[in-house]
Short mmCIF file of C-alpha atoms in Angstrom, two decimals:
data_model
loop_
_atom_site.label_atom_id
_atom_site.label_comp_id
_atom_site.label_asym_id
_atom_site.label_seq_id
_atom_site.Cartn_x
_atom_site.Cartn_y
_atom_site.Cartn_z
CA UNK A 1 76.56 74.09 147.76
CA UNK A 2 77.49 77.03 149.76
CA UNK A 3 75.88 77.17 152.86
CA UNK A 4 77.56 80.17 154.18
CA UNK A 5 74.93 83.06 154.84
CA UNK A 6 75.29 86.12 152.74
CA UNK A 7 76.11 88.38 155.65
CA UNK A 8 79.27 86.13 156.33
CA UNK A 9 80.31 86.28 153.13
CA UNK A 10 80.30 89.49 152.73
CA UNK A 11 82.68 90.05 156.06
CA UNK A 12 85.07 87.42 154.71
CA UNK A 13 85.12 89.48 151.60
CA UNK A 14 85.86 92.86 153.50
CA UNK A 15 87.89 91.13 155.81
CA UNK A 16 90.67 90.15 153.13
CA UNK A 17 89.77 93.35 151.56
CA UNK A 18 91.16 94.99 154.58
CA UNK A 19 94.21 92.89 155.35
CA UNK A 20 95.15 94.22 151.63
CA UNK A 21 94.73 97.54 152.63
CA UNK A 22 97.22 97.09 155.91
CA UNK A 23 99.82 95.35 153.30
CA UNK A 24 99.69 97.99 151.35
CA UNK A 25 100.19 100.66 153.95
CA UNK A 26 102.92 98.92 155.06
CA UNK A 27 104.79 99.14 152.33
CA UNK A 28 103.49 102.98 151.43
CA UNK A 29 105.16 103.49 155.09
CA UNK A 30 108.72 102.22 154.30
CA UNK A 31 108.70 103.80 150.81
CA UNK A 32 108.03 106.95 152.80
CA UNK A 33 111.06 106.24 155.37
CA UNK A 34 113.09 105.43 152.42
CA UNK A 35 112.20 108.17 150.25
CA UNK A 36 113.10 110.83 153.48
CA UNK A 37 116.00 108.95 154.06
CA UNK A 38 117.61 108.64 150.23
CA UNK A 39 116.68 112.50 150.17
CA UNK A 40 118.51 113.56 153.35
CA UNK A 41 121.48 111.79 151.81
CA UNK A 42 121.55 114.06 149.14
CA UNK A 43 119.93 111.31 146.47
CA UNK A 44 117.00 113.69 144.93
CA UNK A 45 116.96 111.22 142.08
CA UNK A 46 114.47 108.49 144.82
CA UNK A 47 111.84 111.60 145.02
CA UNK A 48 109.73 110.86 141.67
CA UNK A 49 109.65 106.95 141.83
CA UNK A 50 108.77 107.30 145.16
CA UNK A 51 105.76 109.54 144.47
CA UNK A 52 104.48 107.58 141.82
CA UNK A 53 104.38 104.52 143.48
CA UNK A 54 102.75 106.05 146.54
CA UNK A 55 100.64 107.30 144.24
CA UNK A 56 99.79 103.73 142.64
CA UNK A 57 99.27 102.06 145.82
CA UNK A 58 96.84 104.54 147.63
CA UNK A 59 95.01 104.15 144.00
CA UNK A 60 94.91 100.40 144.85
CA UNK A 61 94.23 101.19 148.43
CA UNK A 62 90.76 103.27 147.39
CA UNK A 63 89.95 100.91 144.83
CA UNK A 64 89.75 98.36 147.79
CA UNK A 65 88.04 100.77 150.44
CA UNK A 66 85.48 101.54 147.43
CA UNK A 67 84.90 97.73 147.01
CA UNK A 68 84.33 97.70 150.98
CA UNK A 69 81.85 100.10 150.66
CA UNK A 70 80.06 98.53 147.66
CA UNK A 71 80.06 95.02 149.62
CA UNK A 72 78.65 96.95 152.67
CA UNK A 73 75.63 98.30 151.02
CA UNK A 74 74.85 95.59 149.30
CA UNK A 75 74.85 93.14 151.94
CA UNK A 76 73.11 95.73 153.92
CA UNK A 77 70.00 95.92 151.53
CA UNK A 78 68.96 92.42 151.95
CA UNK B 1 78.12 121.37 155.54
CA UNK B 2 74.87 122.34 152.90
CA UNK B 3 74.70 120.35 149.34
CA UNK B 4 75.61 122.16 146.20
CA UNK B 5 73.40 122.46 143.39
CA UNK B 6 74.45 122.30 140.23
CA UNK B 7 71.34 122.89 137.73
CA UNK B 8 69.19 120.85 138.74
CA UNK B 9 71.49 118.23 140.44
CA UNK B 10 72.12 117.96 143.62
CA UNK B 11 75.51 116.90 145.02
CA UNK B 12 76.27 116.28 148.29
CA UNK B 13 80.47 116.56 149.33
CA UNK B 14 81.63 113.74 150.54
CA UNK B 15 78.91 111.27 149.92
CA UNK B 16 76.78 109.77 147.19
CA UNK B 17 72.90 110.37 146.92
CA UNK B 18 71.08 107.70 148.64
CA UNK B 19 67.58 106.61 150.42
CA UNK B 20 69.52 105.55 153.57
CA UNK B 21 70.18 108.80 156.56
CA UNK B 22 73.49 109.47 156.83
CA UNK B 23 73.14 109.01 160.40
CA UNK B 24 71.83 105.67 159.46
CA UNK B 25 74.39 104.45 157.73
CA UNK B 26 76.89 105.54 159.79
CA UNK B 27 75.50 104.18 163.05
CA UNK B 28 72.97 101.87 162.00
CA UNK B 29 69.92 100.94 164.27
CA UNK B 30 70.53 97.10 163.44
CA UNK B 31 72.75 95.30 165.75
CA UNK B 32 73.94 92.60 162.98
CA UNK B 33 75.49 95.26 160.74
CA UNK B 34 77.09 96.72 163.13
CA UNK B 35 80.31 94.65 162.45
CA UNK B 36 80.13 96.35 158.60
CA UNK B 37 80.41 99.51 159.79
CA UNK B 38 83.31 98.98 162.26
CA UNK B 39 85.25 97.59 159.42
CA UNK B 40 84.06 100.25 156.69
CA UNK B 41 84.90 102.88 159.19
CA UNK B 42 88.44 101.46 160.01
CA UNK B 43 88.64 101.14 156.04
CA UNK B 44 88.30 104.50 155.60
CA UNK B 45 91.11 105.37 158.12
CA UNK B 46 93.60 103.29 157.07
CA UNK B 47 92.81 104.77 152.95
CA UNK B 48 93.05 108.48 154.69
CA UNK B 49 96.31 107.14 156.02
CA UNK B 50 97.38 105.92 152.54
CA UNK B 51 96.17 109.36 151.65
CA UNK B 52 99.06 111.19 154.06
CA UNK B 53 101.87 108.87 152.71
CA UNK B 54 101.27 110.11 149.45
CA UNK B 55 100.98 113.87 150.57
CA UNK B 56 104.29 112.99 152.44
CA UNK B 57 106.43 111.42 149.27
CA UNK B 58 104.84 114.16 147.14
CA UNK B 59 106.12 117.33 149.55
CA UNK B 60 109.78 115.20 149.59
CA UNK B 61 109.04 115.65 145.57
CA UNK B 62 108.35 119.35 145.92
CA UNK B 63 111.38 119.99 147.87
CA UNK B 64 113.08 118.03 145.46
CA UNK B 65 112.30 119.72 142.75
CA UNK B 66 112.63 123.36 143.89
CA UNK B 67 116.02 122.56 145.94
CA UNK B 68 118.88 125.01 145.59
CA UNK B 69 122.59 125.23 145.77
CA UNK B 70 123.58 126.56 148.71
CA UNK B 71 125.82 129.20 148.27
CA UNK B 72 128.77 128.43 151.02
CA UNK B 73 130.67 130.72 152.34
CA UNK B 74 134.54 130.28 152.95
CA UNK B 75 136.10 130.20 156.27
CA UNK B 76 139.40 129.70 157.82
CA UNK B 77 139.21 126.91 159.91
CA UNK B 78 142.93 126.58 161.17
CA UNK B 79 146.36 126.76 160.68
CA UNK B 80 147.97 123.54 158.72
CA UNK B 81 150.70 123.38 161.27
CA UNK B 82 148.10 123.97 164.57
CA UNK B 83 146.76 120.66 164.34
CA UNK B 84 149.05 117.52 164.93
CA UNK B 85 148.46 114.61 163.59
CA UNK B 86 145.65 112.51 165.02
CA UNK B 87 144.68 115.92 166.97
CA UNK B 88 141.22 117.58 166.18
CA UNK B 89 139.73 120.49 166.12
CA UNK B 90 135.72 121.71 166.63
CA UNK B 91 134.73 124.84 164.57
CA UNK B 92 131.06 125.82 163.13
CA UNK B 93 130.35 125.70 159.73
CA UNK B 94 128.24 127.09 157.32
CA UNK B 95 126.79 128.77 160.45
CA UNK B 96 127.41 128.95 163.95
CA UNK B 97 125.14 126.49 164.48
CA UNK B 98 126.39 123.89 162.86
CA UNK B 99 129.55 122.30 165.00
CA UNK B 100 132.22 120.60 162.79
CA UNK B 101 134.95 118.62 163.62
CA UNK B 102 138.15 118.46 161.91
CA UNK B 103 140.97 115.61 162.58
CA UNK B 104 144.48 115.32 161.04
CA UNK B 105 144.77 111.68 160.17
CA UNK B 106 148.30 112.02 158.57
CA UNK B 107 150.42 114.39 158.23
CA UNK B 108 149.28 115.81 154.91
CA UNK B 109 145.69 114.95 154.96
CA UNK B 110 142.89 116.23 156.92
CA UNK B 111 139.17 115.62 156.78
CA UNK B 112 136.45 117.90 158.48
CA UNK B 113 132.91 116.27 159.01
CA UNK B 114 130.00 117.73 160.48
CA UNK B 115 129.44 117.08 164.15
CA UNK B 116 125.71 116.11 164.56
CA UNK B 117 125.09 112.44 164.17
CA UNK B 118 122.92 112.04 161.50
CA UNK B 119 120.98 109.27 164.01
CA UNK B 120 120.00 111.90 166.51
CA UNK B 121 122.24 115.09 165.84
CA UNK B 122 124.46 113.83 169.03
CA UNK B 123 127.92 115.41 168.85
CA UNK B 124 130.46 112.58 167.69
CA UNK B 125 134.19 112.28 168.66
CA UNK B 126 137.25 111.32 167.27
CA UNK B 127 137.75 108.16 168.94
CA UNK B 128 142.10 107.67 168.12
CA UNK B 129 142.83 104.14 168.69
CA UNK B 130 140.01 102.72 166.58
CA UNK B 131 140.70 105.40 164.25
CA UNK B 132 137.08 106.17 163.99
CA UNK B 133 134.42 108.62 164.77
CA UNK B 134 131.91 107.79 167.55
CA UNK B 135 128.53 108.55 168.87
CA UNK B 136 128.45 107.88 172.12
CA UNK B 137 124.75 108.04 172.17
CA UNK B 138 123.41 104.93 170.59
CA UNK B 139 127.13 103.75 169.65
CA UNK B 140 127.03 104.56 166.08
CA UNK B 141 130.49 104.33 164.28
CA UNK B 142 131.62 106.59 161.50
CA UNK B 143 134.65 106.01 159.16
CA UNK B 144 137.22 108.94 159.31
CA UNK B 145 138.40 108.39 155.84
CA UNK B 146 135.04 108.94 154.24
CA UNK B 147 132.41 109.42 156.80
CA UNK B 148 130.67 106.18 156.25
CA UNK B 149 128.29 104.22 158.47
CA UNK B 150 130.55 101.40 159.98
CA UNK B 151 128.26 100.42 162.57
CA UNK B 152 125.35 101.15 164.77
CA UNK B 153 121.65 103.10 164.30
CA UNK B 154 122.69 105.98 161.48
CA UNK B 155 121.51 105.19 158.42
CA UNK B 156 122.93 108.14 156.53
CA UNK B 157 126.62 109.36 156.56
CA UNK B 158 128.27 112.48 158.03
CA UNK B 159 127.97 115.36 155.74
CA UNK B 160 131.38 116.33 154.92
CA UNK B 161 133.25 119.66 154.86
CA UNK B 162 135.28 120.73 151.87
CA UNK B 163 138.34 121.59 152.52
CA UNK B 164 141.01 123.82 150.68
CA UNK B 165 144.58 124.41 151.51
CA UNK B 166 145.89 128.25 151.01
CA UNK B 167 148.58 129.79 152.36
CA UNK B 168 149.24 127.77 155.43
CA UNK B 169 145.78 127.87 156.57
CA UNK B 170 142.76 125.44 156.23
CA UNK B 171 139.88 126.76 153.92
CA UNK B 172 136.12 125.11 154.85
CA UNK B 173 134.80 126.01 151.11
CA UNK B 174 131.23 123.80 151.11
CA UNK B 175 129.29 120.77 152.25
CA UNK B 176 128.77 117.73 150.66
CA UNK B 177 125.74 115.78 151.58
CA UNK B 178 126.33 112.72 148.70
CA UNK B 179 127.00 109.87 150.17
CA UNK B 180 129.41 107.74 149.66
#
C-alpha cells in the first residue's frame, strides 16, 4: 500500500519532471555551442540538424513543463 | 493586458480559463503549495530557456541559409623575393581591419593566414623553431602547413588566405574559412 500523501507524490513527480527538463537543456546548450562553432568553421551543412533537434527537444521540454503544470493543479484541487 | 473575444469566447493570452485568480495561482495564500509554485515557476524558466536555444540554432539556420559569397578583392601582398625563407610578413586583408600574416616556409612555398586567433582574436606569431604559429594569449598552437589546431583553447582553425603567384609578386585572391 502506498502510504505516501498525495501532495508528496505529486513533488516527486515534478521533481523528476524537472531534472528532465535541466538534461535536456543541457544538451540544447552544447548543440547550440556546436552548431555556432561548426558554422564559424565554414560547415553550413550542421545548421538544419541542429535546428531540428533543438526544435525536438524544447517540444519535449514543454511537453514536460505542461505535465508540471497539470500535476500542480491537480494536486492543488484536493 | 485585456482578454480577446472571439464570438462569444473569451480567451485570455497566456493562460487558460479557470475559477482560480491569477494572482492566486501564482502566489497562493496556502503555505503547503507554496513548494508547487516555486518549482512550476522555475519550470517555466528553464522551458523559456529551451525556448532561446531554439531561437538561437534557428537564426544560425537563417544565416545559413541566406549566406553569400564574398566577393574578394585581389591585393598585392609582397614581392616573392622580399620575404626570406622562414621570414614573415603582416599585411590586412580583405580589409584593413583584418591583419594577416604571411611566412615563407621554403623557398617556393608560402602560406598567409589570418592573424586573429580564432580563441579570442589575439594576434598570433610565427614562432620559427617549433615551426608553428602561436597565441601567446592562452597558448594556443596553430600548424603553419595548414592552419590546424595543434594545441591549446581554439577550437576552430585559422582562416586562410589564398594566395596567387604573378609576375614576381604575391597575389592575396580570397579567404577560405573550411577547415581542414
Amino acid at each position: 500500500m502506498n502510504t505516501n500523501p498525495p501532495q508528496n507524490r505529486g513533488l516527486t513527480a515534478i521533481d523528476g519532471a524537472m531534472v528532465l527538463i535541466v538534461i535536456l537543456l543541457m544538451v540544447q546548450i552544447w548543440l547550440l555551442s556546436a552548431t555556432l562553432e561548426s558554422y564559424l568553421a565554414g560547415h553550413r551543412d550542421a545548421a538544419v540538424p541542429g535546428a531540428i533537434i533543438s526544435l525536438i527537444l524544447f517540444g519535449a521540454c514543454f511537453a514536460l513543463y505542461r505535465f508540471i503544470d497539470r500535476v500542480d493543479s491537480e494536486v492543488r484541487k484536493h | 493586458m485585456s482578454p480577446i473575444t472571439f464570438g462569444r469566447e473569451t480567451m485570455n493570452w497566456f493562460r487558460k480559463r479557470s475559477s482560480t485568480p491569477l494572482w492566486q495561482d501564482e502566489f497562493s495564500v496556502f503555505t503547503a503549495d507554496e513548494r508547487y509554485v516555486t518549482r512550476r515557476q522555475f519550470s517555466k524558466f528553464l522551458t523559456l530557456t529551451s525556448f532561446g536555444m531554439v531561437v538561437g540554432n534557428l537564426w544560425i539556420l537563417a544565416k545559413s541559409l541566406l549566406h553569400r559569397e564574398t566577393a574578394y578583392p585581389r591585393v598585392v601582398v609582397a614581392g616573392v623575393e622580399e620575404i626570406p625563407v622562414g621570414g614573415v610578413k603582416i599585411f590586412n586583408y580583405p580589409t584593413s581591419n583584418d591583419p594577416c600574416i604571411l611566412v615563407r616556409i621554403a623557398s617556393d612555398n608560402f602560406v598567409a593566414y589570418s592573424q586573429k586567433c580564432t580563441h579570442l582574436s589575439c594576434a598570433v606569431y610565427f614562432e620559427k623553431e617549433q615551426n608553428r604559429l602561436e597565441c601567446p594569449c592562452h597558448q594556443g598552437f596553430f600548424s603553419i602547413t595548414d592552419g590546424s589546431v595543434l594545441q591549446g583553447p581554439p577550437q576552430r582553425p585559422l582562416p586562410r588566405v589564398a594566395l596567387e603567384k604573378r609576375d614576381g609578386q604575391l597575389v592575396a585572391i580570397g579567404m577560405l574559412r573550411e577547415s581542414v
